[in-house]
Structures are given as structure tokens and as C-alpha cells.
PDB file of C-alpha atoms and ligand atoms in Angstrom:
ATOM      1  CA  UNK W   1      10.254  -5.451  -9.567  1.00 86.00           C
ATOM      2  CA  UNK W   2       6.582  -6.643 -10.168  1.00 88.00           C
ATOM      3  CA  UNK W   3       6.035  -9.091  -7.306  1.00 93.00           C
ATOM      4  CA  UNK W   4       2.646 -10.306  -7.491  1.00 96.00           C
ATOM      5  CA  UNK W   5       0.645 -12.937  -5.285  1.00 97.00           C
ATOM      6  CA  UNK W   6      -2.845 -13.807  -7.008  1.00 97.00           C
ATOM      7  CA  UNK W   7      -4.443 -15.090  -3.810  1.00 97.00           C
ATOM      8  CA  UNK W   8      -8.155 -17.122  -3.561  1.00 96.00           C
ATOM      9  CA  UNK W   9     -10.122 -19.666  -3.332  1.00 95.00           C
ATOM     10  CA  UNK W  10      -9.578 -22.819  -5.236  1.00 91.00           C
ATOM     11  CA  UNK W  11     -11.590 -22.001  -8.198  1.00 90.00           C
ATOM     12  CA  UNK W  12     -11.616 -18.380  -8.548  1.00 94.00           C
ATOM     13  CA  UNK W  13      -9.540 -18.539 -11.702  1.00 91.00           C
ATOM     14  CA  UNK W  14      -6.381 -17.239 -10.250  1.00 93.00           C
ATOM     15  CA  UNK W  15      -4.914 -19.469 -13.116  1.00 90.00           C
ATOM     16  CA  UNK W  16      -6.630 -18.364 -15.696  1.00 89.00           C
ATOM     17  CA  UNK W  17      -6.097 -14.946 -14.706  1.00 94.00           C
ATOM     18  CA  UNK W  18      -2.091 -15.415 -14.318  1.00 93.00           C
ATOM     19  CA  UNK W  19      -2.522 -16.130 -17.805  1.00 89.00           C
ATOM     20  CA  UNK W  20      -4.034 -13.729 -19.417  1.00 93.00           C
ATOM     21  CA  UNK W  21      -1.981 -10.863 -16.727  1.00 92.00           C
ATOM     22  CA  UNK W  22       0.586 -11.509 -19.532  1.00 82.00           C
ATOM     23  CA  UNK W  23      -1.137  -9.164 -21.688  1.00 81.00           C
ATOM     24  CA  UNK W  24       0.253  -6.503 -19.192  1.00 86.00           C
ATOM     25  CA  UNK W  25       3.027  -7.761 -17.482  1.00 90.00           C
ATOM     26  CA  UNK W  26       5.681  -9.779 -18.890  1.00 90.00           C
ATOM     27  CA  UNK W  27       6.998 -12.194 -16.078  1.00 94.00           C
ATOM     28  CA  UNK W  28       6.901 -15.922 -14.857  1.00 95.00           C
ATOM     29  CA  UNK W  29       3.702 -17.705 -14.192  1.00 95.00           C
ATOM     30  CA  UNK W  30       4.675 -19.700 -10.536  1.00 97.00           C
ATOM     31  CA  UNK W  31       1.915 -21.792  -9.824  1.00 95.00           C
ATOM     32  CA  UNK W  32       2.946 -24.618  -6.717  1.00 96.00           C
ATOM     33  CA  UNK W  33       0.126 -26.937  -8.090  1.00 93.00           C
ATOM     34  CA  UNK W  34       1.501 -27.265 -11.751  1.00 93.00           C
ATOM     35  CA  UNK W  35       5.039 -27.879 -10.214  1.00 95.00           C
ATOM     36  CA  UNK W  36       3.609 -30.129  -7.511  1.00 95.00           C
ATOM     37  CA  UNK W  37       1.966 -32.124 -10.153  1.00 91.00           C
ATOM     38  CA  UNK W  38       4.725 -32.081 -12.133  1.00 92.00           C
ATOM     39  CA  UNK W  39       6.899 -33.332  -9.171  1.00 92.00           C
ATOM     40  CA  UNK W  40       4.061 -36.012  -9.307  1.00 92.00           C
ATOM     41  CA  UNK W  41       4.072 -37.196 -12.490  1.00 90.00           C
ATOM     42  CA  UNK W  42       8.294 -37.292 -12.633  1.00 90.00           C
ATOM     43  CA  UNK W  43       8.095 -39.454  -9.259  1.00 83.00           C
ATOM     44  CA  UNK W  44      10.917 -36.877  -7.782  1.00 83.00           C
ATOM     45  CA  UNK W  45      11.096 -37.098  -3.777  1.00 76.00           C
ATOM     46  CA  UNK W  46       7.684 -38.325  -1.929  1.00 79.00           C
ATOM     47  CA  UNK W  47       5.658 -38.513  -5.328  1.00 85.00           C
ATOM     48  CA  UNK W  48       3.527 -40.778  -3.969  1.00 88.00           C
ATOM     49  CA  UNK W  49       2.991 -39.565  -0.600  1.00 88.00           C
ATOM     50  CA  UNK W  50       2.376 -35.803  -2.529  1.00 91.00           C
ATOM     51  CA  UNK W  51       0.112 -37.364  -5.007  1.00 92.00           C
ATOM     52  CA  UNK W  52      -1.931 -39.025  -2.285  1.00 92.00           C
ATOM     53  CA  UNK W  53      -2.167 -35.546  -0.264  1.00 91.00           C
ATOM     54  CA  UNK W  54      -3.262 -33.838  -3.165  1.00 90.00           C
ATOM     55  CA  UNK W  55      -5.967 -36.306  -4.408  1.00 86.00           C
ATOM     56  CA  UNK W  56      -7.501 -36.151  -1.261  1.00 86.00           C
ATOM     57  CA  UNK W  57      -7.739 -31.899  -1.289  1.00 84.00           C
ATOM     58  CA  UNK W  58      -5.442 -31.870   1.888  1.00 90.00           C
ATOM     59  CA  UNK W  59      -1.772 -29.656   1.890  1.00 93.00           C
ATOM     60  CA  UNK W  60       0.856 -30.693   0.859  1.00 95.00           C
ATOM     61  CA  UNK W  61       3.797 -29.707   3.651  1.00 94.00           C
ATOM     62  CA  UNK W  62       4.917 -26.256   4.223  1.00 97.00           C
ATOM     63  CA  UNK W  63       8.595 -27.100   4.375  1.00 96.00           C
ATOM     64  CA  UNK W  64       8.819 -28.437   0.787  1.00 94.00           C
ATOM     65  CA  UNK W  65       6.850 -26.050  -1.090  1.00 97.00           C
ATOM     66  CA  UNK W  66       8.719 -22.804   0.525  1.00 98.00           C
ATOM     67  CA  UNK W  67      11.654 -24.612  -0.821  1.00 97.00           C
ATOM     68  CA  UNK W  68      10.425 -25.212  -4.402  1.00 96.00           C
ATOM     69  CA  UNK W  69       9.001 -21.169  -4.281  1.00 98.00           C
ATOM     70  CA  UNK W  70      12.442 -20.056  -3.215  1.00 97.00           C
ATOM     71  CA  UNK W  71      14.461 -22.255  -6.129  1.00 97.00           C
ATOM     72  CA  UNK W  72      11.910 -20.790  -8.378  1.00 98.00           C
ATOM     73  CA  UNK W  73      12.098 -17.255  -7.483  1.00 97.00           C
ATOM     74  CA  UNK W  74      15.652 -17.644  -7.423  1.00 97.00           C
ATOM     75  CA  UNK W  75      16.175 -18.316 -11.390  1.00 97.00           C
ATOM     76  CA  UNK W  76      17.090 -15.510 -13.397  1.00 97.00           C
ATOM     77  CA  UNK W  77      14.156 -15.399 -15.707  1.00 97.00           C
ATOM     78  CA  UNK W  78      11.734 -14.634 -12.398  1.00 96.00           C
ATOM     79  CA  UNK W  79      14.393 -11.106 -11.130  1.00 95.00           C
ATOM     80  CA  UNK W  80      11.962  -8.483 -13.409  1.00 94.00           C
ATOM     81  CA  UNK W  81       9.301  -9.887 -11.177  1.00 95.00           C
ATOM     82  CA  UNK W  82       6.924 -13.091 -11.078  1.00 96.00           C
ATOM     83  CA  UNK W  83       3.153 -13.704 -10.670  1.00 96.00           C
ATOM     84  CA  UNK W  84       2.390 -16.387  -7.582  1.00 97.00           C
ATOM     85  CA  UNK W  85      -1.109 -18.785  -8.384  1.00 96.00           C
ATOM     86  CA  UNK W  86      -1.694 -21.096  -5.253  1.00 96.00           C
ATOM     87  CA  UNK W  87       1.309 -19.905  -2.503  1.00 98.00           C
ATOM     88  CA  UNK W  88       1.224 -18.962   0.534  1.00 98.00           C
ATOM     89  CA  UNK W  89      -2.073 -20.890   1.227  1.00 97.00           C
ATOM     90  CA  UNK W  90      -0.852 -21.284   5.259  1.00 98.00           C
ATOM     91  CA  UNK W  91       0.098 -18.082   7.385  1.00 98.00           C
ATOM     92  CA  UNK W  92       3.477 -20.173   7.953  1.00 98.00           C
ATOM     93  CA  UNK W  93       4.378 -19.979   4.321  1.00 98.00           C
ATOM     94  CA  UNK W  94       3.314 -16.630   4.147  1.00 98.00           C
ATOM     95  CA  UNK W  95       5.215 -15.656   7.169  1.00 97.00           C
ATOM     96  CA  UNK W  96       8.530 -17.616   5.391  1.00 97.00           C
ATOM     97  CA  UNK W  97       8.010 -15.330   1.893  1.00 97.00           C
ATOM     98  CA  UNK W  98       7.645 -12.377   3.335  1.00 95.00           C
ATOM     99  CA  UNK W  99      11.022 -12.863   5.670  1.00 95.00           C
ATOM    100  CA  UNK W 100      12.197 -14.069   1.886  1.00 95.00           C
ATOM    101  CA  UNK W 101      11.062 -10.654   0.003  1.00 95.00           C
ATOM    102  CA  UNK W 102      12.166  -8.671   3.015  1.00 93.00           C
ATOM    103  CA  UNK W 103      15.776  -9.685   2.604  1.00 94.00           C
ATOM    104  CA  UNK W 104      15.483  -8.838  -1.189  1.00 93.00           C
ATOM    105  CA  UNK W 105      14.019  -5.397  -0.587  1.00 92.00           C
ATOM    106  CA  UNK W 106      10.625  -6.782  -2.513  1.00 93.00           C
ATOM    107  CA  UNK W 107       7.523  -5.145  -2.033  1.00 91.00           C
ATOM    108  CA  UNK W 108       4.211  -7.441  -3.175  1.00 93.00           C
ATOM    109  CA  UNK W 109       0.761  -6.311  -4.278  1.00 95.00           C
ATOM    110  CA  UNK W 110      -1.258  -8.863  -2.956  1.00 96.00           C
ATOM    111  CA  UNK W 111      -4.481  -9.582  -5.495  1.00 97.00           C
ATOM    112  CA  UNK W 112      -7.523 -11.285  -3.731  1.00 97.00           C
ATOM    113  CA  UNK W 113      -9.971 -12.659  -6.179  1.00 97.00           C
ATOM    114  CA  UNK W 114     -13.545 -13.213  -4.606  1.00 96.00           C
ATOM    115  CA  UNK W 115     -16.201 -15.907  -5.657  1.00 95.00           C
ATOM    116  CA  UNK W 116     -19.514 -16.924  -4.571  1.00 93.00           C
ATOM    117  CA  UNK W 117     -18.735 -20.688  -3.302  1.00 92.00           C
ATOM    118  CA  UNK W 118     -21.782 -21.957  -5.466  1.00 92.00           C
ATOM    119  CA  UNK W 119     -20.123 -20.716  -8.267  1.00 92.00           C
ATOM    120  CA  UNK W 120     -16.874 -22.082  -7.330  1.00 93.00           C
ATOM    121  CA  UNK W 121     -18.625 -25.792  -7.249  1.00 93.00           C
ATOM    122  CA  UNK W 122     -19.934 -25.705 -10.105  1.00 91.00           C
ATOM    123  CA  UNK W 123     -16.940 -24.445 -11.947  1.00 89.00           C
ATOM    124  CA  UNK W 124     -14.688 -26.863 -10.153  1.00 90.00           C
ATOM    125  CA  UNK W 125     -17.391 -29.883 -10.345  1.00 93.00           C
ATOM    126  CA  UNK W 126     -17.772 -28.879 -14.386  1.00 94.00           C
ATOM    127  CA  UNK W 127     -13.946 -28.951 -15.433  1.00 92.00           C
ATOM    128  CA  UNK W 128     -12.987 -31.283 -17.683  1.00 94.00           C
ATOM    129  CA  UNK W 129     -10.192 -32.172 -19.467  1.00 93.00           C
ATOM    130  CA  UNK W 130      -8.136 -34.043 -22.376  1.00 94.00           C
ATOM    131  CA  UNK W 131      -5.780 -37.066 -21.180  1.00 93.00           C
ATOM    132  CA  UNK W 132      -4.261 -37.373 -24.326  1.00 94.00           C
ATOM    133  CA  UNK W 133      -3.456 -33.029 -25.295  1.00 93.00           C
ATOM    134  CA  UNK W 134      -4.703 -31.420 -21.965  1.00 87.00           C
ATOM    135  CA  UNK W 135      -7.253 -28.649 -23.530  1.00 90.00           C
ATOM    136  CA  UNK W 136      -9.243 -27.446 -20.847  1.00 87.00           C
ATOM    137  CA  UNK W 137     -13.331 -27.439 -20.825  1.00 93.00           C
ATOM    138  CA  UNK W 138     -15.864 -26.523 -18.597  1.00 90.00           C
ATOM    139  CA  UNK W 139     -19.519 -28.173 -19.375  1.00 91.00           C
ATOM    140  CA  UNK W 140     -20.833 -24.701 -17.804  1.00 85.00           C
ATOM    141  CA  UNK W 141     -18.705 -22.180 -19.461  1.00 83.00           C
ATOM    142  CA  UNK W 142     -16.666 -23.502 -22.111  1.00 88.00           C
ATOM    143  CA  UNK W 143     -18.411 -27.242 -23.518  1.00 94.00           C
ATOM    144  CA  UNK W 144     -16.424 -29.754 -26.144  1.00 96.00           C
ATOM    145  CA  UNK W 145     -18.656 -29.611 -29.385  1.00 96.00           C
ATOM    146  CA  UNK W 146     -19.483 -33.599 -28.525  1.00 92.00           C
ATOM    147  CA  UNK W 147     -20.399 -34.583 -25.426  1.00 87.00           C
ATOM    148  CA  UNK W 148     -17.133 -35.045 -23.124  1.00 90.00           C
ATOM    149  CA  UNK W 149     -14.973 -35.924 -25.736  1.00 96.00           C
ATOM    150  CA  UNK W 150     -12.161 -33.548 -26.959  1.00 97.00           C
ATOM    151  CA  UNK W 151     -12.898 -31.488 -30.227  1.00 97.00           C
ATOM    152  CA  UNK W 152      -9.216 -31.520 -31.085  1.00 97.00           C
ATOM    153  CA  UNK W 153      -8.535 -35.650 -30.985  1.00 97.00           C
ATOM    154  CA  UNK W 154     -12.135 -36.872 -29.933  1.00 96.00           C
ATOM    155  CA  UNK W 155     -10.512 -38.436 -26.781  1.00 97.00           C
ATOM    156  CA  UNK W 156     -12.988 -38.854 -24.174  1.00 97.00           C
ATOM    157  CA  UNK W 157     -12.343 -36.016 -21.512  1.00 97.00           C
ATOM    158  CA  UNK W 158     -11.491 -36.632 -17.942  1.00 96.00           C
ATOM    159  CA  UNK W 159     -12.136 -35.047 -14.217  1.00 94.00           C
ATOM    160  CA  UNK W 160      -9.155 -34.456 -12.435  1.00 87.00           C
ATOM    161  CA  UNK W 161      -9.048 -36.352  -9.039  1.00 85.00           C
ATOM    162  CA  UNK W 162      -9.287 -33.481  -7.126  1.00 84.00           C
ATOM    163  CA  UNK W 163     -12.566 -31.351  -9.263  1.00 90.00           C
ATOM    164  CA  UNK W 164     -14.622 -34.254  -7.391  1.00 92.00           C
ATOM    165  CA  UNK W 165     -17.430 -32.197  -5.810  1.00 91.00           C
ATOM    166  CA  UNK W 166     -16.344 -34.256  -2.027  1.00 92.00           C
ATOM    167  CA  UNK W 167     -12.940 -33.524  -2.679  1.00 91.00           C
ATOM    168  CA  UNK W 168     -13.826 -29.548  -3.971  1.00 92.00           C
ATOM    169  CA  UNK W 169     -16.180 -29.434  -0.473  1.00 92.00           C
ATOM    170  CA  UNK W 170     -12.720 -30.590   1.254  1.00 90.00           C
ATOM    171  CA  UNK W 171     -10.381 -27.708  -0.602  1.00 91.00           C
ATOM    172  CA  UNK W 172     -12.661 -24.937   0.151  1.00 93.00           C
ATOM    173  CA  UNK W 173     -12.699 -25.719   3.667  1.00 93.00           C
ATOM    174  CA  UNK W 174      -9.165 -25.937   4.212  1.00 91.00           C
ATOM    175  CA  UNK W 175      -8.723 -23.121   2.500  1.00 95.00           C
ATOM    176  CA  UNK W 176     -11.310 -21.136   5.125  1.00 95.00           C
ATOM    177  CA  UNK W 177      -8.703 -22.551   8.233  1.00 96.00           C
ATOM    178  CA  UNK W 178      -5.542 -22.665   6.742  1.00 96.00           C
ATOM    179  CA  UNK W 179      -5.084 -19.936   3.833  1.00 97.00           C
ATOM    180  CA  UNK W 180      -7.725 -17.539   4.254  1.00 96.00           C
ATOM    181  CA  UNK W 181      -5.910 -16.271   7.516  1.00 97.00           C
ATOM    182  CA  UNK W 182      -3.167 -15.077   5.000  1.00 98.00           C
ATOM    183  CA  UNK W 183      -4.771 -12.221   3.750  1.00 96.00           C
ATOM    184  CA  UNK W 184      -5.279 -11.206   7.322  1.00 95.00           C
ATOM    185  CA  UNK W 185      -1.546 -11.977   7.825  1.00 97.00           C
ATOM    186  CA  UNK W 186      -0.794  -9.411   4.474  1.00 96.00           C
ATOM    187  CA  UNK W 187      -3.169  -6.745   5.684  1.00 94.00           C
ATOM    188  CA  UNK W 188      -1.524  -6.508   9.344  1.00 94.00           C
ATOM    189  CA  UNK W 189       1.621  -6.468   8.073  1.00 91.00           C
ATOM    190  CA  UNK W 190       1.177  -3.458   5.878  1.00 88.00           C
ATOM    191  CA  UNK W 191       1.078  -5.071   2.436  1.00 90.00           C
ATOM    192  CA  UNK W 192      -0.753  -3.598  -0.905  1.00 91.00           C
ATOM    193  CA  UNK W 193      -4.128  -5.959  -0.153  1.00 94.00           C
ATOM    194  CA  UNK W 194      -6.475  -5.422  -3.562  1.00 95.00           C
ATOM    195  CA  UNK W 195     -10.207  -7.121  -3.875  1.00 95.00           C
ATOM    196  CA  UNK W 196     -11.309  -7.898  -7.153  1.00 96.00           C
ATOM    197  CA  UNK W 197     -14.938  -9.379  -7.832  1.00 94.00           C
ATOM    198  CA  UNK W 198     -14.362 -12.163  -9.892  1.00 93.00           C
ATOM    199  CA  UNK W 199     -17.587 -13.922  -9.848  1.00 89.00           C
ATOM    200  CA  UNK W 200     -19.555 -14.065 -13.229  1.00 82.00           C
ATOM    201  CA  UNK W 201     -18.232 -12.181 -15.455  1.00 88.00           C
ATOM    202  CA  UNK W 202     -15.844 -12.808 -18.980  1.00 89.00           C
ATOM    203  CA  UNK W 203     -12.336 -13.572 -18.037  1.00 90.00           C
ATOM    204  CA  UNK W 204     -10.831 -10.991 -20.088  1.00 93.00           C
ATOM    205  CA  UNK W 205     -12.957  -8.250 -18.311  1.00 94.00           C
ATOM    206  CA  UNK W 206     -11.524  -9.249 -15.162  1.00 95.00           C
ATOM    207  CA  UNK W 207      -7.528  -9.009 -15.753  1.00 95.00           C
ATOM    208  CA  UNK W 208      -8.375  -5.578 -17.477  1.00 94.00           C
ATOM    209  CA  UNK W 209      -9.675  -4.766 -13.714  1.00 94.00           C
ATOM    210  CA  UNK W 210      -6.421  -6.394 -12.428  1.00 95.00           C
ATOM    211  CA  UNK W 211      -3.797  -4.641 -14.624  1.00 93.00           C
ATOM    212  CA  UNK W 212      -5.537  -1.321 -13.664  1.00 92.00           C
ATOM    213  CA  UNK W 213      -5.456  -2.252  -9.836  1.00 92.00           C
ATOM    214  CA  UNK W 214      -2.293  -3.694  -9.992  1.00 91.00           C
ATOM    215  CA  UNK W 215      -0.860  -0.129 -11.572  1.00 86.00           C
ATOM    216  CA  UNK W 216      -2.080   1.531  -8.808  1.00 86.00           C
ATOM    217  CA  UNK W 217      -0.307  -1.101  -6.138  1.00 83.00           C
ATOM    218  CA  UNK W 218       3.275  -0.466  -7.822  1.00 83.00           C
ATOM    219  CA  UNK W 219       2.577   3.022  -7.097  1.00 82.00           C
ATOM    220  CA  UNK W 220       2.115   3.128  -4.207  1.00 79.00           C
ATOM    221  CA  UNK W 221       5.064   0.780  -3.364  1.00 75.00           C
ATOM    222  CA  UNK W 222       7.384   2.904  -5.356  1.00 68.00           C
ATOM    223  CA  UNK W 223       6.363   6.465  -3.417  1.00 56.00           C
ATOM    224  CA  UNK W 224       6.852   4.076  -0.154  1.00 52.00           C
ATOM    225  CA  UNK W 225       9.860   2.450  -0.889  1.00 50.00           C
ATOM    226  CA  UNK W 226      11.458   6.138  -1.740  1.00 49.00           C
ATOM    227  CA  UNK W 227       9.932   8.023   1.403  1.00 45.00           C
ATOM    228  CA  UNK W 228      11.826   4.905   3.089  1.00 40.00           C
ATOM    229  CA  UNK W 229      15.104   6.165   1.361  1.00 45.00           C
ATOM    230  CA  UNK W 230      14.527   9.953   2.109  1.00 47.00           C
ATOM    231  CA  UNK W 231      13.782   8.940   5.786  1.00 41.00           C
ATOM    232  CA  UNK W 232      16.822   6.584   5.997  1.00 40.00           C
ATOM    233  CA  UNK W 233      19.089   9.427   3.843  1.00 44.00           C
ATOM    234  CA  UNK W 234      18.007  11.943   6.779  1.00 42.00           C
ATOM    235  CA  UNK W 235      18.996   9.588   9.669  1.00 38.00           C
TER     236      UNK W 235
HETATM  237  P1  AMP F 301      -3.923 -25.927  -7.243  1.00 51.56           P
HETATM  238  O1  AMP F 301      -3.699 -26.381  -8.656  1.00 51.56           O
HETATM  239  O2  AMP F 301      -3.270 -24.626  -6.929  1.00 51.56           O
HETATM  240  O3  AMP F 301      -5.363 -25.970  -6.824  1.00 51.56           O
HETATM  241  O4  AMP F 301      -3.153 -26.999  -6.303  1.00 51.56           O
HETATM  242  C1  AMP F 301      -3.466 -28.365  -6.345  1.00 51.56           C
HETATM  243  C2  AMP F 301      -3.029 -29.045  -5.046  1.00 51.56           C
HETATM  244  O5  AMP F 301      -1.602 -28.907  -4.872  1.00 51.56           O
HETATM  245  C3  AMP F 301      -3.619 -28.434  -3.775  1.00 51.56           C
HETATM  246  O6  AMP F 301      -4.921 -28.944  -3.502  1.00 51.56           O
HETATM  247  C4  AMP F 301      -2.596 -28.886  -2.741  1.00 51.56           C
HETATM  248  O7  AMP F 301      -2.739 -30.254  -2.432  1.00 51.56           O
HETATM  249  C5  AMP F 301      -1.284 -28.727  -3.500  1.00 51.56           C
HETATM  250  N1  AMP F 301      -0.726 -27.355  -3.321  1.00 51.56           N
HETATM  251  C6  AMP F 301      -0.625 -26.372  -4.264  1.00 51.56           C
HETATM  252  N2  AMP F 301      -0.066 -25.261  -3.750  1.00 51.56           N
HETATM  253  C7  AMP F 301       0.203 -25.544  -2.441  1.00 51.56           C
HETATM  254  C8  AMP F 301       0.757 -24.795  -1.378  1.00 51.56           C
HETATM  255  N3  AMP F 301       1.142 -23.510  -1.525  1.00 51.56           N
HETATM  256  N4  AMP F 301       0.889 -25.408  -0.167  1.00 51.56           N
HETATM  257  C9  AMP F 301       0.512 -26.693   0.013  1.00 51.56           C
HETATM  258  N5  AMP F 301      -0.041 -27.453  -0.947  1.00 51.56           N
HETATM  259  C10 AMP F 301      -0.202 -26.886  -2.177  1.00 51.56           C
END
């Protein structure tokens, strides 16, 4: 089982990164904001109230995202193993996985990205994007050929609601009270805590560095979950 949570600021690429992981790990991409915002966009239970929540950078409430992780996890195509992008981000839904994994016998490797908040403003504060097919840009990193418009369709590009550098300002410090205590909650709870640098340098070059660590994680899960066995076998 390759359980995976890609933990970080908002910003520090943990989607991008789930994507390209795929180049060494074949499992499910579960990232809470693309469902969220798919929840959104279909209207299903509290759209509006969600939507509102996450326009304004604030979290949306423990209760129903544990519930959407759990159906997730629960499907068939996610039992090899999964990759989570965005969950837990409070120590409460942390606290609610981990009882989860526990009763499944799942071990995670917890990766935590770190970026420079400068760079994460800019990045955020630069992402742009097509209304009409959804191709990403980023006027720092990754520009249209003509000035905001898309160089597939030549629709003018968009900021999401919540890239807005007050609303960005907001995220980051909710994340600093409410989801960087997680990682404290992983580490004194005896998980496989890894810290990648992921300021600054190409994508690509990064996962590399994640695959590698993340090799080294399952290892050492695998010798602990058998000297578990051995020391249950000689009870
Ligand atoms: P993301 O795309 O991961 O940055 O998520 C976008 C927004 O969805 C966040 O700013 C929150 O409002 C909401 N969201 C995503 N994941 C969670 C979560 N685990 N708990 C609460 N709210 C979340």
C-alpha cells in the first residue's frame, strides 16, 4: 500500500507534484480542493455556503471533508494506494485519518514541501487560467504567448477568486494556525515525516527528489510493520 500525504503550503506545488509522482507511482490523485470545487460547481449540499468559504481563503468544515476523504479512499481504484494534495490541513482531520488508516493497518509517508512565502505570492498572485479549456499559466514561470489570453483558443485568461494576493495573504495564514500544527501532529505520533526543498527549482527535478525519498519511507514502513508481526508472533 503506497499511502501518501503531500503536505504544504498553499502554493508549494503539491499539485503539480501529485502529478507528475505518476511517473513513479501509479495511484489516485485525491486532492479536497478539486472535489470541493467540483461539489461547487454541481451545487451538491451547501454549494453556496462552500463556495463562499472558499472564495474568501477560510476552511471549509472538518466534518464534511473527512467524509468526502473517507468515500474516496474507500473506492476500489484508491486500495494499491493514493496520493493526498490539500488534507488534513487541521490537526482534527489529521487526528480523524490517522484513527481511519489505523483501522486499515495503513502506514503513510508524510511529504512536506517547503517554500519561501515570497515565492509562494508571487506564484499564487501570477496564476492564470483559461475559462473556456482550463490550461494553466503562470506570468512568472510559464506565460501565454499573448498577453493573458490563452494560446490554445485566444480566450482571455482569468484569476481564480482565491490567487487574489488579500485572499493568498489570508490562506497562508490559516495555514500557519490551523494546518501547519499537522506536521507536528505526524511527527509525535511516529509517522515517516520527509522535507523536500521545493523552492526554485524545475518541477521535474523535484518529484525525482520525491520518488527517491518516498522509496526510502516505504522502507522503512515495511521493516516496521514486520518487526510489529515478529513482536506480536512472539507474544
Ligand atoms: P486547494 O486547491 O487545495 O488550495 O483548496 C482550495 C480551497 O478548498 C481551500 O482554500 C479551502 O477553502 C478548501 N479546502 C481544500 N481542502 C480542504 C481541507 N482539507 N479542509 C478544509 N478546506 C479545504
Amino acid at each position: 500500500m503506497r499511502a501518501i500525504i503531500l503536505f504544504g503550503p498553499p502554493g508549494s506545488g503539491k499539485g503539480t507534484q501529485a502529478k507528475l509522482l505518476r511517473e513513479c507511482l501509479d495511484v489516485p490523485h485525491v486532492s479536497t480542493g478539486d472535489m470541493l470545487r467540483e461539489r461547487v460547481r454541481q451545487d451538491i449540499e451547501n454549494g453556496a455556503r462552500m463556495a463562499a468559504k472558499m472564495q474568501a481563503g477560510a476552511l471549509v468544515n472538518d466534518d464534511i471533508v473527512n467524509r468526502l476523504v473517507e468515500e474516496r479512499l474507500s473506492q476500489p481504484d484508491a486500495a494499491p494506494g493514493f496520493i493526498l494534495d490539500g488534507y488534513p490541513r487541521t490537526v482534527q482531520q489529521a487526528e480523524h485519518i490517522r484513527r481511519w488508516f489505523d483501522a486499515g493497518g495503513i502506514r503513510e509517508v508524510v511529504v512536506s514541501l517547503a517554500v519561501d512565502y515570497n515565492e509562494i505570492i508571487t506564484r499564487l498572485t501570477g496564476r492564470r487560467q483559461c475559462p473556456a479549456c482550463g490550461t494553466l499559466y503562470n506570468l512568472v514561470s510559464k506565460p501565454p504567448r499573448q498577453d493573458e489570453s490563452c494560446d490554445l483558443d485566444g480566450q482571455g485568461l482569468v484569476i481564480r477568486d482565491d490567487d487574489r494576493e488579500e485572499v493568498v495573504r489570508e490562506r497562508l495564514e490559516n495555514y500557519e494556525r490551523q494546518t501547519r500544527p499537522v506536521l507536528e501532529y505526524f511527527r509525535s505520533t511516529g509517522s515517516s515525516v520527509r522535507q523536500i526543498e521545493a523552492g526554485n527549482q524545475p518541477p521535474e527535478q523535484i518529484a525525482r527528489r520525491i520518488c527517491a525519498v518516498l522509496e526510502e519511507g516505504f522502507q522503512e514502513n515495511g521493516s516496521l510493520l514486520e518487526s510489529r508481526g515478529k513482536s506480536a508472533e512472539n507474544r
